[in-house]
Amino acid sequence: MASLSSSVLCGIMALLLWMPLGWLINRRLGFGRDLAAPLAPVMGWATQSAVSLALSSLTGFSTGTIFASAAIVAGLAFILPRKQTEFESNERSAAPRAGLALFAMAATVACLPAAAILPKFIDGGVILAGPIFDHAKIALIDEMLRSGVPPANPFFAADGGHGRVSYYYLWHFSAAELARLCGATGWEADIGLSWFSGFASLMTLAGFALRFSGDRLPAFLAVLFSVMGSLRPILIGIFGDEPLHAFLKHGSGLAGWLFQTSWSPHHVTAAACVLVAVFLLAELAGRPTIFGTLVIALLLAAGFESSVWVGGITLGLCGIAIAALVLRRTGAKQRVLFAITCIAAALTALLLSFPLVSAQLHEGAARGSLPITIHAAPVLGVLFPPAWRQTLDIPAYWLVLLPLEFPLIFIPGLVGLRRIVRFGHEDEQREHLGWAFTVLGFGSLGCSWLLLSTVGDNNDLGWRAILPGLFVLTIASAIAVSHWLRGLNVRRYAFAAVIVVIAFVGALPDTWHNITGNLFGHMTASARAFAESPALWAAVRSHTNAETRIANNPAYLQEVTPWPVNISWALLSDRRSCFAGNELAIAFASLPTQERLDISSLFLRVFDGTGSAEDVTRLYRDYGCRAAVVTSQDGAWNHDPFATSKFFRLVQVEEGKWRIYVAADTDATDAPQAQK
């Protein structure tokens, strides 16, 4: 089970590894005191991780490559030539520093999403919070610790062999780095990196709020607003569940920083990379440097390799518009140089990311369908006739859904964007920066509005593509609200402040629900059985090696999470599965839908006790299962098809709890005789 102390150690190691490196890079780029420290976490993480993954793929994953990659980035910062930038030479002496209080606030708030991944110990059992469902990817972190990079596919391989991972796994590789340095498990490293990712993204928002406003208050407000939730719960309390959901579709999937960081911190980190990359691109447009171009390339690579949806599709579409805008607003003499900078950064990022780009293309071809289509986000409910609903959904996204889901961010943010656009009105060199952020904001919201991913059952693209836009609007909203609060003596500002207070109060129930859910978890009847899982998987490891693929019930302890997933295996086994379950196969197995469902049905009936001898043979022959675990919670406990199979032999029995089988042709020295 994950240890709090080891998780904290991983968080501290993340700070020590990436903060100083990021600060060095930022100072060499000429960042002022309002940005150098706040952007240090995400800058250090992005540059070191992108280089480390490439280096580890060539030389092997080790402690040496972790430190060597950091040394390479630091060395390039000193070796590569750079010109004095305009924002360095004209740094304003009055520019505010972030201050320890802001860092402390961001570090404290970042504990909220990290808490969602911690196990919650109760009398005789262990419970988990809902977001742990999406952290089943911890199995990928453990796989990299065992086999290095590129990792084998721990979730499924068609022939039971090595397999290939087509997922964007840079963030999980970074967690493996922390685990390697701290001697921690993948679960503990995931907790530590989730905290660091929350901290880094919050400081990115705070840093840009400082830069665009020249004031500390918006930076604190940006951190506060990031936690706030939706108006849905309070509207349900006022109007009732059925009337509201007749008007609105039940659950949009869109959510703010707290929810998204709890569930998918890699997408949030990619969004922070996108903001910093756009900032650098705009700031260096008229004065590009070799080092600045390299840093942009590393940010682009890190964003893509952590989230295809955010750092790939969203940034790709928005980046074209931003580059065209900046190019048009750049002086004639600098246009060619700026175009060369963009092309060089893009090609370098593509070179660094090519293994993952190739894997994504292979996955799309294997699935046999386009992964993205154009479809307006569904908003309205059954109260509206289907023929009208699809048309009305188009404006309802902007007029209803976004104000409802992001009450403290959307409308004040639109007002605040005007101040961001005017950020450089006294300096022609900086004027395009505000426009670049505005294009990114609306472009990101537009991607979430009209693009639909077809890879899985959910629109992951729409849910994650909105993140850069939310970040921009959070910064803008904090600036606008700060301006209103400081002008309370003016009637119009007082009215605006009252509206903000109403939105704040309305969002509190959802905010409280998210926080308490993360802290206290989801109580289930399987809490005691889950607490015994570490002993089960320790026994399995004693009879298998790192390359053994294990068959266990994909539905084992599925009620531990709000949605069914093979979470006990993912968090605790430290071994590969021959089929980890339908939910994980959607993301990690390049299978046509019907084939995936057929395989899922095969494994489920074997472990519910209705499988045949031929079914067990298929597990061994077709899917490379070389070990199997049957527990007392499985229907197969009383109708065990492995007991009569010639392909498996029993090696351990824990009376009333589990049986462990290994392949009959396994060397006896590798699998001890049956134990009781």
Coordinates of N, CA and C in Angstrom, one line a residue, residues 248-433:
L248 N -31.0 20.3 -19.0 CA -29.6 20.2 -19.4 C -29.2 18.7 -19.4
K249 N -28.3 18.4 -20.3 CA -27.8 17.0 -20.4 C -27.1 16.7 -19.0
H250 N -27.3 15.5 -18.5 CA -26.7 15.1 -17.3 C -25.2 14.9 -17.4
G251 N -24.5 15.8 -16.7 CA -23.0 15.7 -16.7 C -22.4 16.1 -18.1
S252 N -21.6 17.1 -18.1 CA -21.0 17.6 -19.3 C -19.6 17.0 -19.5
G253 N -19.0 16.6 -18.4 CA -17.6 16.1 -18.5 C -16.6 17.2 -18.3
L254 N -17.0 18.5 -18.5 CA -16.1 19.6 -18.3 C -16.0 19.9 -16.9
A255 N -14.8 20.2 -16.5 CA -14.5 20.5 -15.1 C -13.3 21.4 -15.0
G256 N -13.1 22.0 -13.8 CA -12.0 22.9 -13.5 C -10.7 22.3 -13.1
W257 N -9.8 23.1 -12.6 CA -8.5 22.6 -12.2 C -8.5 21.5 -11.2
L258 N -9.2 21.7 -10.1 CA -9.2 20.7 -9.0 C -9.6 19.3 -9.5
F259 N -10.7 19.2 -10.2 CA -11.2 18.0 -10.7 C -10.3 17.4 -11.7
Q260 N -9.8 18.2 -12.6 CA -8.9 17.7 -13.7 C -7.6 17.3 -13.2
T261 N -7.0 18.0 -12.2 CA -5.7 17.6 -11.6 C -5.9 16.3 -10.8
S262 N -7.0 16.2 -10.1 CA -7.2 15.0 -9.3 C -7.3 13.7 -10.2
W263 N -7.9 13.9 -11.4 CA -8.1 12.7 -12.3 C -7.0 12.6 -13.3
S264 N -6.5 13.6 -13.9 CA -5.6 13.5 -15.0 C -4.5 14.6 -14.9
P265 N -3.6 14.5 -14.0 CA -2.6 15.6 -13.8 C -1.7 15.7 -15.0
H266 N -1.5 14.7 -15.9 CA -0.7 14.8 -17.0 C -1.3 15.8 -18.1
H267 N -2.6 15.8 -18.2 CA -3.2 16.8 -19.1 C -3.1 18.2 -18.5
V268 N -3.2 18.4 -17.2 CA -3.0 19.7 -16.6 C -1.6 20.2 -16.8
T269 N -0.6 19.3 -16.6 CA 0.8 19.7 -16.8 C 1.0 20.1 -18.3
A270 N 0.4 19.4 -19.2 CA 0.6 19.7 -20.6 C 0.0 21.1 -20.9
A271 N -1.1 21.4 -20.3 CA -1.7 22.7 -20.5 C -0.8 23.8 -20.0
A272 N -0.1 23.6 -18.8 CA 0.8 24.6 -18.3 C 2.0 24.8 -19.3
C273 N 2.5 23.7 -19.9 CA 3.5 23.8 -20.9 C 3.0 24.6 -22.1
V274 N 1.8 24.4 -22.5 CA 1.3 25.1 -23.7 C 1.3 26.6 -23.4
L275 N 0.9 27.0 -22.2 CA 0.9 28.5 -21.9 C 2.3 29.1 -21.9
V276 N 3.2 28.3 -21.3 CA 4.6 28.8 -21.3 C 5.2 28.9 -22.7
A277 N 4.9 27.9 -23.5 CA 5.4 27.8 -24.9 C 4.8 29.0 -25.7
V278 N 3.6 29.3 -25.6 CA 3.0 30.4 -26.3 C 3.6 31.7 -25.8
F279 N 3.8 31.9 -24.5 CA 4.4 33.1 -24.0 C 5.8 33.3 -24.6
L280 N 6.6 32.2 -24.6 CA 7.9 32.3 -25.1 C 7.9 32.7 -26.6
L281 N 7.0 32.0 -27.3 CA 6.9 32.3 -28.8 C 6.6 33.7 -29.0
A282 N 5.7 34.3 -28.3 CA 5.3 35.7 -28.5 C 6.4 36.6 -28.1
E283 N 7.0 36.4 -26.9 CA 8.0 37.3 -26.4 C 9.3 37.3 -27.2
L284 N 9.6 36.1 -27.8 CA 10.9 36.0 -28.6 C 10.7 36.3 -30.1
A285 N 9.4 36.7 -30.4 CA 9.1 36.8 -31.9 C 10.1 37.7 -32.6
G286 N 10.4 38.9 -32.0 CA 11.2 39.8 -32.7 C 12.7 39.7 -32.3
R287 N 13.0 38.8 -31.4 CA 14.4 38.6 -31.0 C 14.7 37.2 -30.7
P288 N 14.5 36.3 -31.6 CA 14.7 34.8 -31.3 C 16.2 34.5 -31.0
T289 N 16.4 33.5 -30.2 CA 17.7 33.0 -29.9 C 17.7 31.5 -30.1
I290 N 18.9 31.0 -30.2 CA 19.1 29.5 -30.4 C 18.6 28.8 -29.1
F291 N 18.9 29.3 -28.0 CA 18.5 28.7 -26.7 C 17.0 28.8 -26.5
G292 N 16.5 30.0 -26.8 CA 15.0 30.1 -26.7 C 14.3 29.2 -27.6
T293 N 14.7 29.0 -28.8 CA 14.1 28.1 -29.8 C 14.1 26.7 -29.3
L294 N 15.3 26.3 -28.7 CA 15.4 24.9 -28.1 C 14.4 24.7 -27.0
V295 N 14.3 25.7 -26.1 CA 13.4 25.6 -25.0 C 12.0 25.5 -25.4
I296 N 11.6 26.3 -26.4 CA 10.2 26.1 -27.0 C 10.0 24.7 -27.5
A297 N 11.0 24.2 -28.2 CA 10.9 22.8 -28.8 C 10.7 21.8 -27.6
L298 N 11.4 21.9 -26.5 CA 11.3 21.0 -25.4 C 9.9 21.1 -24.8
L299 N 9.4 22.4 -24.7 CA 8.1 22.6 -24.1 C 7.0 21.9 -25.0
L300 N 7.2 22.1 -26.3 CA 6.2 21.5 -27.3 C 6.3 20.0 -27.1
A301 N 7.5 19.4 -27.1 CA 7.6 18.0 -27.0 C 7.0 17.5 -25.7
A302 N 7.3 18.1 -24.6 CA 6.8 17.7 -23.3 C 5.2 17.8 -23.2
G303 N 4.7 18.8 -23.8 CA 3.2 19.0 -23.9 C 2.6 17.9 -24.7
F304 N 3.2 17.5 -25.9 CA 2.6 16.5 -26.7 C 2.8 15.1 -26.0
E305 N 3.9 14.9 -25.5 CA 4.2 13.5 -24.9 C 3.5 13.3 -23.6
S306 N 2.9 14.3 -23.1 CA 2.1 14.2 -21.8 C 0.6 14.2 -22.2
S307 N 0.2 14.7 -23.3 CA -1.2 14.8 -23.7 C -1.4 15.1 -25.1
V308 N -1.7 14.1 -25.9 CA -2.0 14.3 -27.3 C -3.1 15.3 -27.5
W309 N -4.1 15.3 -26.6 CA -5.3 16.1 -26.8 C -4.9 17.6 -26.5
V310 N -4.1 17.9 -25.5 CA -3.8 19.2 -25.1 C -2.6 19.7 -25.9
G311 N -1.5 19.0 -25.8 CA -0.2 19.4 -26.4 C -0.1 19.1 -27.8
G312 N -1.0 18.3 -28.3 CA -1.0 17.9 -29.7 C -2.1 18.6 -30.5
I313 N -3.3 18.1 -30.4 CA -4.4 18.6 -31.2 C -4.7 20.1 -30.9
T314 N -4.9 20.4 -29.6 CA -5.3 21.8 -29.2 C -4.2 22.8 -29.6
L315 N -3.0 22.5 -29.1 CA -1.9 23.4 -29.4 C -1.6 23.5 -30.9
G316 N -1.7 22.4 -31.6 CA -1.5 22.4 -33.0 C -2.4 23.3 -33.8
L317 N -3.7 23.2 -33.4 CA -4.7 24.1 -34.1 C -4.5 25.5 -33.7
C318 N -4.4 25.7 -32.4 CA -4.2 27.1 -31.9 C -2.9 27.7 -32.3
G319 N -1.9 26.9 -32.3 CA -0.5 27.4 -32.6 C -0.4 27.9 -34.0
I320 N -1.2 27.3 -35.0 CA -1.1 27.8 -36.3 C -1.7 29.3 -36.4
A321 N -2.8 29.4 -35.7 CA -3.5 30.8 -35.6 C -2.6 31.8 -34.9
I322 N -2.0 31.3 -33.8 CA -1.1 32.2 -33.0 C 0.1 32.6 -33.8
A323 N 0.7 31.7 -34.5 CA 1.9 32.0 -35.3 C 1.6 32.9 -36.4
A324 N 0.4 32.7 -37.1 CA 0.0 33.6 -38.1 C -0.2 35.0 -37.6
L325 N -0.9 35.1 -36.4 CA -1.1 36.4 -35.8 C 0.2 37.1 -35.5
V326 N 1.1 36.4 -34.8 CA 2.3 37.1 -34.4 C 3.2 37.4 -35.6
L327 N 3.1 36.6 -36.6 CA 3.9 36.9 -37.9 C 3.4 38.1 -38.5
R328 N 2.0 38.3 -38.5 CA 1.5 39.5 -39.1 C 1.8 40.8 -38.3
R329 N 1.9 40.6 -37.0 CA 2.2 41.8 -36.2 C 3.7 42.1 -36.0
T330 N 4.5 41.2 -36.5 CA 6.0 41.3 -36.4 C 6.5 42.2 -37.5
G331 N 7.5 43.0 -37.2 CA 8.1 43.8 -38.2 C 8.7 43.0 -39.4
A332 N 8.7 43.7 -40.6 CA 9.1 43.0 -41.8 C 10.5 42.3 -41.7
K333 N 11.4 43.0 -41.0 CA 12.8 42.5 -40.9 C 12.8 41.2 -40.0
Q334 N 11.9 41.1 -39.1 CA 12.0 39.9 -38.2 C 11.1 38.7 -38.6
R335 N 10.3 38.9 -39.7 CA 9.3 37.9 -40.0 C 10.0 36.6 -40.5
V336 N 11.0 36.7 -41.3 CA 11.7 35.5 -41.8 C 12.4 34.8 -40.6
L337 N 13.0 35.6 -39.8 CA 13.7 34.9 -38.6 C 12.7 34.3 -37.7
F338 N 11.5 34.9 -37.5 CA 10.5 34.3 -36.7 C 9.9 33.0 -37.3
A339 N 9.7 33.0 -38.6 CA 9.2 31.8 -39.3 C 10.2 30.7 -39.2
I340 N 11.5 31.0 -39.3 CA 12.6 30.0 -39.1 C 12.5 29.4 -37.7
T341 N 12.3 30.3 -36.7 CA 12.2 29.9 -35.3 C 11.1 28.9 -35.1
C342 N 9.9 29.2 -35.7 CA 8.7 28.4 -35.5 C 9.0 27.0 -36.2
I343 N 9.5 27.0 -37.4 CA 9.8 25.7 -38.1 C 10.8 24.9 -37.3
A344 N 11.9 25.6 -36.9 CA 13.0 24.9 -36.2 C 12.5 24.2 -34.9
A345 N 11.7 25.0 -34.1 CA 11.1 24.5 -32.9 C 10.2 23.3 -33.1
A346 N 9.3 23.4 -34.2 CA 8.4 22.4 -34.5 C 9.1 21.1 -34.9
L347 N 10.1 21.2 -35.8 CA 10.8 20.1 -36.3 C 11.6 19.4 -35.1
T348 N 12.2 20.2 -34.2 CA 13.0 19.6 -33.1 C 12.0 18.9 -32.2
A349 N 10.9 19.5 -31.9 CA 9.9 18.8 -31.0 C 9.4 17.5 -31.7
L350 N 9.2 17.5 -33.0 CA 8.7 16.3 -33.7 C 9.8 15.2 -33.6
L351 N 11.0 15.6 -33.8 CA 12.1 14.6 -33.7 C 12.2 14.0 -32.3
L352 N 12.0 14.8 -31.3 CA 12.1 14.3 -29.9 C 10.9 13.4 -29.6
S353 N 9.7 13.8 -30.2 CA 8.5 13.1 -29.9 C 8.2 12.0 -30.9
F354 N 9.1 11.7 -31.9 CA 8.7 10.8 -33.0 C 8.3 9.5 -32.5
P355 N 8.9 8.8 -31.5 CA 8.5 7.5 -31.1 C 7.0 7.5 -30.7
L356 N 6.6 8.5 -29.9 CA 5.2 8.6 -29.5 C 4.3 9.0 -30.6
V357 N 4.7 9.8 -31.5 CA 3.9 10.2 -32.7 C 3.7 9.0 -33.5
S358 N 4.7 8.2 -33.8 CA 4.6 7.0 -34.6 C 3.6 6.0 -33.9
A359 N 3.7 5.9 -32.6 CA 2.8 5.0 -31.8 C 1.4 5.4 -32.0
Q360 N 1.1 6.7 -31.9 CA -0.2 7.2 -32.0 C -0.8 6.9 -33.4
L361 N 0.0 7.1 -34.5 CA -0.4 6.8 -35.8 C -0.7 5.3 -36.0
H362 N 0.1 4.5 -35.4 CA -0.1 3.0 -35.4 C -1.4 2.7 -34.7
E363 N -1.7 3.3 -33.6 CA -2.9 3.0 -32.9 C -4.1 3.3 -33.7
G364 N -4.1 4.5 -34.3 CA -5.2 4.9 -35.2 C -5.4 4.0 -36.3
A365 N -4.4 3.5 -36.9 CA -4.5 2.5 -38.0 C -5.0 1.2 -37.5
A366 N -4.6 0.8 -36.3 CA -5.0 -0.5 -35.8 C -6.5 -0.5 -35.4
R367 N -7.0 0.7 -34.9 CA -8.4 0.8 -34.6 C -9.3 0.8 -35.8
G368 N -8.8 1.2 -36.9 CA -9.5 1.2 -38.1 C -10.5 2.4 -38.3
S369 N -10.4 3.4 -37.5 CA -11.3 4.5 -37.6 C -10.6 5.8 -37.3
L370 N -11.2 6.9 -37.7 CA -10.6 8.2 -37.4 C -10.8 8.5 -35.9
P371 N -9.8 9.0 -35.2 CA -9.9 9.2 -33.7 C -10.7 10.5 -33.4
I372 N -10.9 11.3 -34.3 CA -11.5 12.6 -34.1 C -12.6 12.9 -35.1
T373 N -13.7 13.5 -34.7 CA -14.7 13.9 -35.6 C -15.2 15.3 -35.1
I374 N -16.0 16.0 -36.0 CA -16.5 17.3 -35.6 C -18.0 17.1 -35.2
H375 N -18.2 17.5 -34.0 CA -19.6 17.4 -33.4 C -19.7 18.4 -32.3
A376 N -20.8 19.2 -32.3 CA -21.0 20.2 -31.2 C -21.2 19.5 -29.9
A377 N -20.6 20.0 -28.8 CA -20.7 19.5 -27.5 C -22.2 19.4 -27.1
P378 N -22.7 18.3 -26.6 CA -24.1 18.2 -26.2 C -24.3 19.0 -24.9
V379 N -25.3 19.8 -24.9 CA -25.6 20.7 -23.7 C -27.0 20.5 -23.2
L380 N -28.0 20.5 -24.0 CA -29.4 20.6 -23.6 C -30.0 19.2 -23.4
G381 N -31.1 19.1 -22.6 CA -31.7 17.8 -22.2 C -32.9 17.5 -23.1
V382 N -33.6 16.5 -22.6 CA -34.7 15.9 -23.3 C -35.9 16.8 -23.4
L383 N -35.9 17.9 -22.7 CA -37.0 18.9 -22.8 C -37.0 19.5 -24.2
F384 N -35.9 19.5 -24.9 CA -35.9 20.0 -26.3 C -36.0 18.9 -27.3
P385 N -36.8 19.0 -28.3 CA -36.9 18.0 -29.3 C -35.5 17.7 -30.0
P386 N -35.2 16.4 -30.3 CA -33.9 16.1 -30.9 C -33.6 16.9 -32.1
A387 N -34.6 17.2 -32.9 CA -34.3 18.0 -34.2 C -33.8 19.4 -33.9
W388 N -34.3 20.0 -32.8 CA -33.9 21.3 -32.4 C -32.6 21.3 -31.5
R389 N -32.5 20.2 -30.8 CA -31.5 20.2 -29.7 C -30.1 20.4 -30.3
Q390 N -29.8 19.6 -31.4 CA -28.4 19.7 -31.9 C -28.1 21.1 -32.4
T391 N -29.1 21.8 -33.0 CA -28.8 23.2 -33.4 C -28.7 24.1 -32.2
L392 N -29.5 24.0 -31.2 CA -29.5 24.9 -30.1 C -28.3 24.6 -29.2
D393 N -27.7 23.4 -29.3 CA -26.5 23.1 -28.5 C -25.3 24.0 -28.9
I394 N -25.3 24.5 -30.1 CA -24.2 25.3 -30.6 C -24.1 26.6 -29.8
P395 N -25.1 27.4 -29.7 CA -24.9 28.6 -28.9 C -25.0 28.3 -27.4
A396 N -25.7 27.2 -27.0 CA -25.9 26.9 -25.6 C -24.6 26.6 -24.9
Y397 N -23.6 26.1 -25.6 CA -22.3 25.8 -25.1 C -21.7 27.1 -24.5
W398 N -21.8 28.2 -25.2 CA -21.3 29.5 -24.7 C -22.2 30.2 -23.8
L399 N -23.5 30.1 -24.0 CA -24.4 30.9 -23.2 C -24.9 30.2 -22.0
V400 N -24.8 28.9 -21.9 CA -25.4 28.2 -20.8 C -24.3 27.3 -20.1
L401 N -23.6 26.5 -20.9 CA -22.8 25.5 -20.3 C -21.5 26.1 -19.6
L402 N -20.8 26.9 -20.3 CA -19.6 27.5 -19.8 C -19.9 28.4 -18.5
P403 N -20.9 29.3 -18.6 CA -21.2 30.0 -17.3 C -21.6 29.1 -16.2
L404 N -22.3 28.0 -16.5 CA -22.8 27.1 -15.5 C -21.6 26.3 -14.8
E405 N -20.7 25.8 -15.6 CA -19.6 25.0 -15.1 C -18.5 25.8 -14.5
F406 N -18.3 27.0 -15.0 CA -17.2 27.8 -14.6 C -17.7 29.2 -14.2
P407 N -18.5 29.3 -13.2 CA -19.1 30.6 -12.8 C -18.1 31.7 -12.4
L408 N -17.0 31.3 -11.8 CA -16.1 32.4 -11.3 C -15.0 32.6 -12.4
I409 N -15.0 31.9 -13.5 CA -14.0 32.0 -14.4 C -14.4 32.6 -15.8
F410 N -15.6 32.1 -16.3 CA -15.9 32.4 -17.6 C -16.3 33.9 -17.9
I411 N -17.4 34.4 -17.3 CA -17.8 35.7 -17.5 C -16.8 36.8 -17.1
P412 N -16.3 36.7 -15.8 CA -15.2 37.7 -15.4 C -14.0 37.5 -16.3
G413 N -13.7 36.3 -16.7 CA -12.6 36.1 -17.6 C -12.7 36.8 -18.9
L414 N -13.9 36.7 -19.5 CA -14.1 37.4 -20.8 C -13.8 38.9 -20.6
V415 N -14.3 39.5 -19.5 CA -14.0 40.9 -19.2 C -12.5 41.1 -19.0
G416 N -11.9 40.2 -18.3 CA -10.5 40.4 -18.0 C -9.6 40.2 -19.2
L417 N -10.0 39.5 -20.2 CA -9.2 39.4 -21.4 C -8.9 40.7 -22.1
R418 N -9.8 41.7 -21.9 CA -9.6 43.0 -22.5 C -8.3 43.6 -21.9
R419 N -8.1 43.4 -20.6 CA -6.9 43.9 -19.9 C -5.7 43.2 -20.4
I420 N -5.8 41.9 -20.6 CA -4.7 41.1 -21.2 C -4.3 41.5 -22.6
V421 N -5.3 41.8 -23.4 CA -5.1 42.2 -24.8 C -4.4 43.5 -24.7
R422 N -4.7 44.4 -23.8 CA -4.1 45.7 -23.7 C -2.8 45.7 -22.9
F423 N -2.3 44.5 -22.6 CA -1.1 44.4 -21.8 C 0.1 45.2 -22.4
G424 N 0.3 45.1 -23.7 CA 1.4 45.7 -24.3 C 1.1 46.9 -25.1
H425 N 0.0 47.6 -24.7 CA -0.4 48.7 -25.6 C 0.6 49.9 -25.6
E426 N 1.5 49.9 -24.5 CA 2.5 51.0 -24.5 C 3.8 50.5 -25.0
D427 N 3.9 49.2 -25.4 CA 5.1 48.6 -26.0 C 4.7 47.8 -27.2
E428 N 5.0 48.2 -28.4 CA 4.6 47.5 -29.6 C 5.3 46.1 -29.6
Q429 N 6.4 46.0 -29.0 CA 7.1 44.7 -29.0 C 6.3 43.6 -28.2
R430 N 5.5 44.1 -27.2 CA 4.7 43.2 -26.4 C 3.3 43.1 -26.7
E431 N 2.8 43.9 -27.6 CA 1.4 43.9 -27.8 C 0.8 42.6 -28.3
H432 N 1.5 41.9 -29.1 CA 1.0 40.6 -29.6 C 0.9 39.5 -28.6
L433 N 1.6 39.7 -27.4 CA 1.5 38.7 -26.3 C 0.1 38.5 -25.8

